[in-house]
Coordinates of C-alpha atoms in Angstrom, one line a residue:
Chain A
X1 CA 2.1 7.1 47.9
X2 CA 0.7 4.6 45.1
X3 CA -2.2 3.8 46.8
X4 CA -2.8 7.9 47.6
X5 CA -2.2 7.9 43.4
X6 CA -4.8 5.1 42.8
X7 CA -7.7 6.6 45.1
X8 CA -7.8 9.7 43.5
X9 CA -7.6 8.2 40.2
X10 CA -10.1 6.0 41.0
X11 CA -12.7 8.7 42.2
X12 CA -12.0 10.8 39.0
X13 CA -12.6 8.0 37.0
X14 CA -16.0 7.3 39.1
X15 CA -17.2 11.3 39.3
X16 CA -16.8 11.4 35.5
X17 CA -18.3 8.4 34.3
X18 CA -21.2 9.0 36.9
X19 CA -21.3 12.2 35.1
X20 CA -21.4 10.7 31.6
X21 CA -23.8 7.5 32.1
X22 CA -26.7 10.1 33.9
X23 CA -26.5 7.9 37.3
X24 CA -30.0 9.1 37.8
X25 CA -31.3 5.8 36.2
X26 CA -29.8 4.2 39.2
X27 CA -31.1 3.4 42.8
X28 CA -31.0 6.3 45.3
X29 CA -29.4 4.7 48.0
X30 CA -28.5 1.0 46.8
X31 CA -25.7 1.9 45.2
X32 CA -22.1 0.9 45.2
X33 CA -20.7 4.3 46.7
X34 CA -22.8 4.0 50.1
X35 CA -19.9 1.3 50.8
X36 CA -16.6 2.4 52.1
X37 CA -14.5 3.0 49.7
X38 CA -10.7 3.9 48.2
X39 CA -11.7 7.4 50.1
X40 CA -11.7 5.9 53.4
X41 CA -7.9 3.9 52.1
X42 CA -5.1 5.7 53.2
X43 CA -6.0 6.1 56.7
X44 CA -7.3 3.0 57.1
X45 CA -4.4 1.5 55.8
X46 CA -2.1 3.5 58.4
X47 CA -4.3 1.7 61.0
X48 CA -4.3 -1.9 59.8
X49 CA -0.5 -1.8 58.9
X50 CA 0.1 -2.4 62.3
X51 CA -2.2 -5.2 62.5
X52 CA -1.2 -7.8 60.4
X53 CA -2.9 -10.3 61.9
X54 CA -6.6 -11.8 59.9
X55 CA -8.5 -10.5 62.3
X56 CA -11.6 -7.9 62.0
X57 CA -10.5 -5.4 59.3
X58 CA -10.7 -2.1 60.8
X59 CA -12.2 0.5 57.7
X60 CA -13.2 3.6 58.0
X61 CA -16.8 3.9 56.7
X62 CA -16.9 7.1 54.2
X63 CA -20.2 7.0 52.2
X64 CA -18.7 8.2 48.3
X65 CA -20.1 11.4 47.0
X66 CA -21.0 9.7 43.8
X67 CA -22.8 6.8 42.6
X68 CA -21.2 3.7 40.8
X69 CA -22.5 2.1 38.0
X70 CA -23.3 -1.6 39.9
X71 CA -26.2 -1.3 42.8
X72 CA -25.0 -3.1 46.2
X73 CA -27.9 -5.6 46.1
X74 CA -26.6 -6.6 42.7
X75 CA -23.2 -7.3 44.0
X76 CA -24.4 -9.1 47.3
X77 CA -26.9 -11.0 44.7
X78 CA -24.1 -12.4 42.3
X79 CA -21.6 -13.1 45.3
X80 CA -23.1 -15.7 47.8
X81 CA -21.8 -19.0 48.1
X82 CA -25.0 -20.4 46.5
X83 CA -24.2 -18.8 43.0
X84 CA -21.1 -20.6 42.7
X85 CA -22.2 -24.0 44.0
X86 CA -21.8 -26.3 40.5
X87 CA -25.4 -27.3 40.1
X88 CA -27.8 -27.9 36.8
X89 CA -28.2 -24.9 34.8
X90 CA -31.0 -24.4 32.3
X91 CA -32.4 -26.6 29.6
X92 CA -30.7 -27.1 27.0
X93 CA -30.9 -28.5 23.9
X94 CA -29.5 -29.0 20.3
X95 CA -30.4 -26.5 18.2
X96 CA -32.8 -27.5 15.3
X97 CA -33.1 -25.4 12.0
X98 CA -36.0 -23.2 12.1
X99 CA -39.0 -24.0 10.1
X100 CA -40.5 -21.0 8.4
X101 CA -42.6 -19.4 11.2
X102 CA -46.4 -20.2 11.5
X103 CA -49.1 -17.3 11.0
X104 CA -49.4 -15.7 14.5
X105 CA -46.3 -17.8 16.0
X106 CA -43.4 -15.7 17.7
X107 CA -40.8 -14.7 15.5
X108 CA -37.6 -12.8 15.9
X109 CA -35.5 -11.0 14.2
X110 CA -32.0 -9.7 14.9
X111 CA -29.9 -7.0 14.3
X112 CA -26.2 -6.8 14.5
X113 CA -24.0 -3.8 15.3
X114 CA -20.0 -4.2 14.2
X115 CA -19.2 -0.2 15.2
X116 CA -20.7 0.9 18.7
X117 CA -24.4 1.5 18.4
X118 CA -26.1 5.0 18.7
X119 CA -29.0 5.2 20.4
X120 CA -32.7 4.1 19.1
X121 CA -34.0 6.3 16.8
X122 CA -37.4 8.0 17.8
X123 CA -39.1 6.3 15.5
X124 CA -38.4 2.0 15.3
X125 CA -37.8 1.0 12.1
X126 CA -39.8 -1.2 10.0
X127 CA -39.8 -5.1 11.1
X128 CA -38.2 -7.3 8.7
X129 CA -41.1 -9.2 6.7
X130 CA -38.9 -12.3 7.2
X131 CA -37.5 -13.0 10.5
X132 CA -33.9 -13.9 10.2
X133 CA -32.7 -16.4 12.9
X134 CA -31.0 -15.4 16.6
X135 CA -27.4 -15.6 15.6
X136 CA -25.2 -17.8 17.7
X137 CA -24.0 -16.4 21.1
X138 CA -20.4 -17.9 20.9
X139 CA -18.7 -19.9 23.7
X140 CA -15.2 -20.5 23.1
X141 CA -12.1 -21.8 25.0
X142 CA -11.1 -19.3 27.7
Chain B
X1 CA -41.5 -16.7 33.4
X2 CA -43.6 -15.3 30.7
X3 CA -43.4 -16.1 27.0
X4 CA -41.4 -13.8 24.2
X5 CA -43.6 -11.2 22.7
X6 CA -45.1 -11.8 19.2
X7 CA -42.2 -10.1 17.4
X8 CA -39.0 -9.9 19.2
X9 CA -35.9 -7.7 18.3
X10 CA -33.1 -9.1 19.7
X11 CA -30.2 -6.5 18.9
X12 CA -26.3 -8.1 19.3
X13 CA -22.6 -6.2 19.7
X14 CA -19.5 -7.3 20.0
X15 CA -16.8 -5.0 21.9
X16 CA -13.4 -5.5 23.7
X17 CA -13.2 -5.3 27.8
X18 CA -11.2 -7.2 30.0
X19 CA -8.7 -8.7 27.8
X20 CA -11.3 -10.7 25.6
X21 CA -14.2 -9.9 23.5
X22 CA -17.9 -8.9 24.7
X23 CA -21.0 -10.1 22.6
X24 CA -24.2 -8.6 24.4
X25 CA -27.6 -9.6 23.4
X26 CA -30.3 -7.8 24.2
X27 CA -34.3 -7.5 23.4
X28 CA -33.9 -4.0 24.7
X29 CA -32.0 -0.8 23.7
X30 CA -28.8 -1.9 22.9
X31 CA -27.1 1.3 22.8
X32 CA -27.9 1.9 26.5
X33 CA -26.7 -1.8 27.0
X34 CA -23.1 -1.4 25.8
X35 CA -22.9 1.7 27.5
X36 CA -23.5 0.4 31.0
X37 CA -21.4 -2.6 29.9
X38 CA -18.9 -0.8 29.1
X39 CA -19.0 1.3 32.4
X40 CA -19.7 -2.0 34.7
X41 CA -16.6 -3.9 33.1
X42 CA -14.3 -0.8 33.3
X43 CA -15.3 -0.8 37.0
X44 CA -14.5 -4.8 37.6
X45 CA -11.0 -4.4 35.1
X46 CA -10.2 -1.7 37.7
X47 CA -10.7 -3.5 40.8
X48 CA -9.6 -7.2 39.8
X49 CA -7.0 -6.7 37.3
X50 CA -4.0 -8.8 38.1
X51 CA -2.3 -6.7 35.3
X52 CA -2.9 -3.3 36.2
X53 CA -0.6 -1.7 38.5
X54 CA -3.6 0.7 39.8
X55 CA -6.0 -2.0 40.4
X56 CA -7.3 -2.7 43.9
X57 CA -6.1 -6.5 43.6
X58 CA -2.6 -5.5 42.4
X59 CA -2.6 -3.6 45.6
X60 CA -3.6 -6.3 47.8
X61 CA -1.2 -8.6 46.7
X62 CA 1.3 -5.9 46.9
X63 CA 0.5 -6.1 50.8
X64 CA -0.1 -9.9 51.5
X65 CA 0.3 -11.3 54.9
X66 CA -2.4 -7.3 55.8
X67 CA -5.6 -6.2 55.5
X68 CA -6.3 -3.8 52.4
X69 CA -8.8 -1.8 52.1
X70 CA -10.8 -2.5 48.4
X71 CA -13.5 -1.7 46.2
X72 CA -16.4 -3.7 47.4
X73 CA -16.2 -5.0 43.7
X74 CA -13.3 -6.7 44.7
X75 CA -14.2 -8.1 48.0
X76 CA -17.2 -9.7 46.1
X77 CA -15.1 -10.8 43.4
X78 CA -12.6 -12.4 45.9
X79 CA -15.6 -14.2 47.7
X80 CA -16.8 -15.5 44.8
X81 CA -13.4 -16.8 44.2
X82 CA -13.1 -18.5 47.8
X83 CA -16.2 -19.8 47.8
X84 CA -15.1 -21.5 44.6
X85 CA -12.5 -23.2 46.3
X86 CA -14.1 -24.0 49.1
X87 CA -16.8 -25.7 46.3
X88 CA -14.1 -27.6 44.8
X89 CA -12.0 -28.4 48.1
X90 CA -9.6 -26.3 46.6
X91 CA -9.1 -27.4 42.9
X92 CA -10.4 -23.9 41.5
X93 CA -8.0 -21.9 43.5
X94 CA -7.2 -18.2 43.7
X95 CA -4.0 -18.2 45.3
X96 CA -2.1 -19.3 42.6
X97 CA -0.8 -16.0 41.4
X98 CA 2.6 -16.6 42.5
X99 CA 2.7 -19.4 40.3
X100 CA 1.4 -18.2 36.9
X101 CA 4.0 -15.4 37.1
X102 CA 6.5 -17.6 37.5
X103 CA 5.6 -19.9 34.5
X104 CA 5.7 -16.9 32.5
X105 CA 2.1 -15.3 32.8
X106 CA 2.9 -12.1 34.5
X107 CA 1.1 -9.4 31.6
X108 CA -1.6 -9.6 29.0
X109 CA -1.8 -12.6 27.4
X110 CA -1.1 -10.8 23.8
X111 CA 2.6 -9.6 25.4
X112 CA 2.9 -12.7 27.3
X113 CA 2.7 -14.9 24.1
X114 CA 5.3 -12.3 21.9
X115 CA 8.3 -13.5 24.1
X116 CA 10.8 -15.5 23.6
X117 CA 11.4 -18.1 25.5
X118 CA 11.6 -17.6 29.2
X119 CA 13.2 -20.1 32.5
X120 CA 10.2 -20.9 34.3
X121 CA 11.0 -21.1 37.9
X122 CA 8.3 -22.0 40.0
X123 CA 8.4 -21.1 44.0
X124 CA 10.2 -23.4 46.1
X125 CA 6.2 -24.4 48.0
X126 CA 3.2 -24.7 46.7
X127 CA 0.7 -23.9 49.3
X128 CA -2.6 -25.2 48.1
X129 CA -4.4 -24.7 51.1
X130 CA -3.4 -20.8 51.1
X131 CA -6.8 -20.0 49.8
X132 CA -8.4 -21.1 53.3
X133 CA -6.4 -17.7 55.0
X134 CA -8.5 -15.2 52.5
X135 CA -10.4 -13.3 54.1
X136 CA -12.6 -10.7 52.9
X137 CA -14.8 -7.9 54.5
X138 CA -17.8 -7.3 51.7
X139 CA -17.5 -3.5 52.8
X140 CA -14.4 -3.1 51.3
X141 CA -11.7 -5.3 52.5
X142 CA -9.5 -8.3 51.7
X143 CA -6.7 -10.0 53.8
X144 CA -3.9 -12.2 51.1
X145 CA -2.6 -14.5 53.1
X146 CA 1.7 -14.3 53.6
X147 CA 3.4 -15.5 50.7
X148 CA 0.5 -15.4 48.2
X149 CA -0.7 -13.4 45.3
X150 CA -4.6 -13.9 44.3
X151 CA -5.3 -14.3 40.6
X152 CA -9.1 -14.3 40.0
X153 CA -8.7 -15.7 36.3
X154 CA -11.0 -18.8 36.9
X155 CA -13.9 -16.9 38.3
X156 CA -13.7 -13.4 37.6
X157 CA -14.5 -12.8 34.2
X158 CA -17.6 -15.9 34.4
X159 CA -18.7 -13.5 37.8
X160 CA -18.6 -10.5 35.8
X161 CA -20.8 -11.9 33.0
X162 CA -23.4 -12.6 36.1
X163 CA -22.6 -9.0 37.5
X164 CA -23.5 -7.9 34.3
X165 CA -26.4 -9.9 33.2
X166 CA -28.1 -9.0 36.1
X167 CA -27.6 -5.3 35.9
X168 CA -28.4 -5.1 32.5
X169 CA -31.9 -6.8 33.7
X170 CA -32.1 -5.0 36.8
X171 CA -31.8 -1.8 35.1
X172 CA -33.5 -2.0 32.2
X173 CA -36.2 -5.4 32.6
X174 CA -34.7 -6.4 29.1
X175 CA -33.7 -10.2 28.2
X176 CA -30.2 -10.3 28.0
X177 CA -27.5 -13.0 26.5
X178 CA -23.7 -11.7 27.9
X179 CA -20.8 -13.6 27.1
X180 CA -17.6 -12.5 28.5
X181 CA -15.1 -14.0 26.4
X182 CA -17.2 -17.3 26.1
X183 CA -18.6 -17.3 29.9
X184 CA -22.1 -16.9 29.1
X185 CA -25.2 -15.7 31.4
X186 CA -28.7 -15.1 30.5
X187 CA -31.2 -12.8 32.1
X188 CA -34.6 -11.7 31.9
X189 CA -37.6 -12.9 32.8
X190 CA -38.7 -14.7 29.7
X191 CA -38.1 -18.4 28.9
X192 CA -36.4 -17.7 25.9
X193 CA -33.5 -20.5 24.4
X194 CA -30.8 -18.6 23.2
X195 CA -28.7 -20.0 20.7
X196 CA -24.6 -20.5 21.3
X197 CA -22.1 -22.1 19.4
X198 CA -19.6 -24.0 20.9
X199 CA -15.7 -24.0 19.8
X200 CA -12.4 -24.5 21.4
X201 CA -11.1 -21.7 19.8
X202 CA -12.9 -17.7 19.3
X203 CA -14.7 -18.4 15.9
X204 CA -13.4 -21.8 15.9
X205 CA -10.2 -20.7 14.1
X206 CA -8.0 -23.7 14.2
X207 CA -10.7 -26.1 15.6
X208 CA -10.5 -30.0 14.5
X209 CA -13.6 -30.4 15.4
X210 CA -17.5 -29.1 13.9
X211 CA -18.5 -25.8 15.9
X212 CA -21.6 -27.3 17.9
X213 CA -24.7 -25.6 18.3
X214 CA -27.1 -25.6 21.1
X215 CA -29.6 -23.8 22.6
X216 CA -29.8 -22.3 26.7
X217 CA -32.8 -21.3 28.4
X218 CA -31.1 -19.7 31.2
X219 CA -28.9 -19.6 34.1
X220 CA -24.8 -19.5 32.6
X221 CA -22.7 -21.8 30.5
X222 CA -18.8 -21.8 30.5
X223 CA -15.7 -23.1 28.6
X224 CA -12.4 -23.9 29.7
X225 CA -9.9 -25.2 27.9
X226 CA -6.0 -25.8 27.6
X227 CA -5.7 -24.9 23.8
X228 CA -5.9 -21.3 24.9
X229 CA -4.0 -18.8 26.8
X230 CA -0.7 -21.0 25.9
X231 CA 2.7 -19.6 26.0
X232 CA 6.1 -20.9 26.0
X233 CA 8.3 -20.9 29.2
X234 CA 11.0 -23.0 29.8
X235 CA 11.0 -24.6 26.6
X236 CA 7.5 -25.8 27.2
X237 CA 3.9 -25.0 26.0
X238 CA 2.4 -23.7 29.3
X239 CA -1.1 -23.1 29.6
X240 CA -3.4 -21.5 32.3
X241 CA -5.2 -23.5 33.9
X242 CA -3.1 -24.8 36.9
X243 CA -3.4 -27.8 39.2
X244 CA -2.7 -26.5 42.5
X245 CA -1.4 -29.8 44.2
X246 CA 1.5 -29.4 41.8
X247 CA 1.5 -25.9 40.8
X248 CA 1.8 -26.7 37.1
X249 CA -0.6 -26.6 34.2
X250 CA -3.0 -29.7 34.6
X251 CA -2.3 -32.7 33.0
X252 CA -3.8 -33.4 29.6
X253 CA -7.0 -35.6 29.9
X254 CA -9.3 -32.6 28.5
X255 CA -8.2 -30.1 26.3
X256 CA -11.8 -28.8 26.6
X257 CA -14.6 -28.9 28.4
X258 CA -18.2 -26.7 28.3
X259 CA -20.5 -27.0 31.2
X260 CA -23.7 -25.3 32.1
X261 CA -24.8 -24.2 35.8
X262 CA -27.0 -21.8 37.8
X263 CA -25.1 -19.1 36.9
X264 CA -21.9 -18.5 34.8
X265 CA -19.6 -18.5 38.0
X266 CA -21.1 -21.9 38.8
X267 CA -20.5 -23.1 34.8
X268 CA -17.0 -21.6 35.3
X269 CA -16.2 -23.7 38.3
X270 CA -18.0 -26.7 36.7
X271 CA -16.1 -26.5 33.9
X272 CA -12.7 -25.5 35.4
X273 CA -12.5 -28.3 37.8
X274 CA -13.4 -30.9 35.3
X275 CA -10.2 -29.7 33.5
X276 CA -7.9 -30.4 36.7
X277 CA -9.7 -33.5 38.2
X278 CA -8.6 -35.6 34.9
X279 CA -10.8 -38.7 34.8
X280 CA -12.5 -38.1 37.8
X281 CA -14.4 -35.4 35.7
X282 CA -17.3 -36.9 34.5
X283 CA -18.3 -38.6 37.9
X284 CA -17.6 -35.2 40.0
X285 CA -20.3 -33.6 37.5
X286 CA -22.6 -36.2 37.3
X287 CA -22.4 -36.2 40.8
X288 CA -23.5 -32.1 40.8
X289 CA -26.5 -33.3 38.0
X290 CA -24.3 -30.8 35.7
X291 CA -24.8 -30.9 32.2
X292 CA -20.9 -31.1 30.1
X293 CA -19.7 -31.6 27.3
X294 CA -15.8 -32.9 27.2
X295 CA -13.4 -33.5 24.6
X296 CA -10.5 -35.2 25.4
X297 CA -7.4 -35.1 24.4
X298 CA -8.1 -37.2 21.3
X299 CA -10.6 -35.3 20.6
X300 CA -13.2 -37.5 21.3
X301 CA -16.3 -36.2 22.8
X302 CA -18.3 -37.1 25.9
X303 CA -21.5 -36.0 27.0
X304 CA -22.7 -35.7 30.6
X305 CA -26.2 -35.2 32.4
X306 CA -28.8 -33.8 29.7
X307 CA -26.4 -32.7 27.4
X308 CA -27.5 -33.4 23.9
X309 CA -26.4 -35.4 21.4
X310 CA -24.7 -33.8 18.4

């Protein structure tokens, strides 16, 4: 009965944050609810309970009547064998103090956000006359 | 790839998801960004939580030696983590759950670490080769093989940081910087070179060495070390990286080492297996053309492929 527990609090969870996040940004029909999902669980676990065996999985295909927030093709993108292959990377280099910026050269500035942001005001504000420098992404330990 | 524009706003936030910190970049609307962060990672801590009785891989370890029907988020995250293995000949391994809730590691690491001191009984085998009976049906399904319990720590949160990276992109065309607890991936379409600072611990409290500074121009970038995620068990530090020909934390040879990849799954497997494989590190990555940085456990630091100098 956990799993009957989990599945419908799993498709509460997934009908109200569809709800909240306006899925309509989303992909019509790329998204993670065409898979089978925890809807299609309990009976297809009654059916593969007697196979214990790694065989074929037997599920039940029940396209979700909501939308998740990840698009299949996203998933299937960041999930092939090649992805994980150890392999170069990007360039990299040590970072160098940055020289005032040239007339015309790119320049960026930075803002930080401690409390969770609010969305962009209608209006951008003004751009800082001096760009400050990209803080740090920070790599740690983990 | 195209070059940044003239003026570039590059917007930052840090937040809490699965059991580490979030810092998000982005050139775009960064409200918008954490919000879909926030929803994506809620989505992967519910389907590949090891901690969380209602997740769909507490489940399947729950039923190991069966098939068990899972959110295709997990089925991807669990073929990530095989492939891993399979990459690694089974160094970066996920079936090593057993094990890590034997030494001790059985909760968050914040309750894990408030104990006491605790036996630490390890199971009588260590089947290392366990990982070859996953299977996994990317519609929703994954088979745990008899006797084991999957723990997707060493891939699972660098996948995620790809997951999300490339949503955030996908969605929204925006150059993004995500770094999930220190596993770092960058998207977008520009060549940008983001700047990240390298510790061994989060804001290099406690570090003996200088917080390092370089800059990426894509793909992902990883950190593992073993002067994190320690406990006590059995009257001795334990840390979470395991070796799974013995079962046991890995040796000390490197207590930390940083790699760069593809992606931040590939970084994270880079950078994982260095820790286990000891001295053979530095070959096995020059091997891979992988760029590293290692510091071993004098802290002494080596630099491998193109990684710069300091």
């Amino acid at each position: 009965m956990t799993q009957t527990l989990s599945t419908s609090k799993r498709d509460f969870y997934k009908v109200a944050t569809a709800g909240i996040t306006g899925v309509a940004a989303f992909g019509t029909l790329t998204a993670t609810g065409a898979f089978a999902g925890m809807a299609a669980g309990e009976h297809a676990a009654k059916l593969q309970a007697a196979t214990p065996a790694p065989t074929q999985p037997v599920v039940v295909a029940q396209p979700r009547p909501h939308r998740t927030e990840v698009h299949t093709r996203i998933v299937h993108a960041a999930s092939t064998g090649a992805v994980v292959a150890p392999a170069p990377g990007g360039a990299i280099r040590a970072n160098r103090p940055v020289a005032a910026p040239q007339q015309g050269a790119p320049s960026t500035r930075i803002t930080t956000s401690s409390a969770a942001p609010r969305s962009a005001p209608p209006v951008a504000p003004p751009v800082a006359s001096k760009p400050r420098t990209v803080a740090p992404a920070p790599t740690s330990g983990s | 790839m195209s070059s940044t524009s003239e003026t570039d706003v590059i917007a930052q936030h840090q937040f809490r998801a699965l059991g580490t910190y979030v810092h998000l970049c982005t050139t775009g609307d960064l409200a918008r960004a954490v919000e879909l962060a926030s929803d994506v990672l809620a989505a992967v801590d519910l389907a590949c939580s090891r901690f969380r009785a209602d997740s769909d891989l507490s489940r399947a370890n729950a039923r190991d030696g069966r098939w068990t029907p899972v959110d295709p988020l997990l089925a991807a995250a669990v073929t990530v983590a095989t492939e891993a293995a399979r990459q690694t000949d089974g160094l970066v391994n996920p079936c090593l759950g057993r094990h890590l809730v034997a030494l001790g590691y059985d909760a968050d690491l914040s309750i894990v670490q408030a104990r006491t001191d605790r036996p630490a009984v390890l199971p009588a085998s260590v089947r290392h080769d366990a990982w070859q009976e996953v299977c996994v049906d990317p519609a929703g399904a994954v088979f745990v093989p008899h006797g084991a319990q999957l723990d997707l720590g060493a891939t699972a949160k660098a996948w995620a940081a790809d997951l999300l990276a490339m949503t955030l992109t996908d969605t929204f065309g925006d150059d993004v910087l995500v770094s999930l607890g220190g596993d770092i991936r960058i998207g977008g379409a520009s060549s940008r070179a983001w700047p990240i600072v390298i510790t061994e611990h989060p804001d290099g409290i406690g570090d003996e060495l200088p917080a390092e500074v370089i800059t990426l121009d894509g793909g992902g970038l990883a950190t593992s070390s073993t002067m994190v995620r320690r406990w006590v068990a059995g009257s001795t530090v334990q840390h979470h990286l395991l070796d799974p020909r013995t079962g046991q934390p890995a040796q000390p040879y490197w207590r930390t080492v940083t790699a760069t990849g593809p992606t931040c799954a590939a970084a994270n497997v880079a950078s994982t297996a260095a820790i286990i494989l000891g001295a053979e590190a530095p070959k096995w990555l020059a091997e891979r053309g992988v760029d590293a940085r290692l510091i071993d456990i004098d802290g002494v630091i080596h630099r491998i492929g193109r990684w710069p100098a300091g």
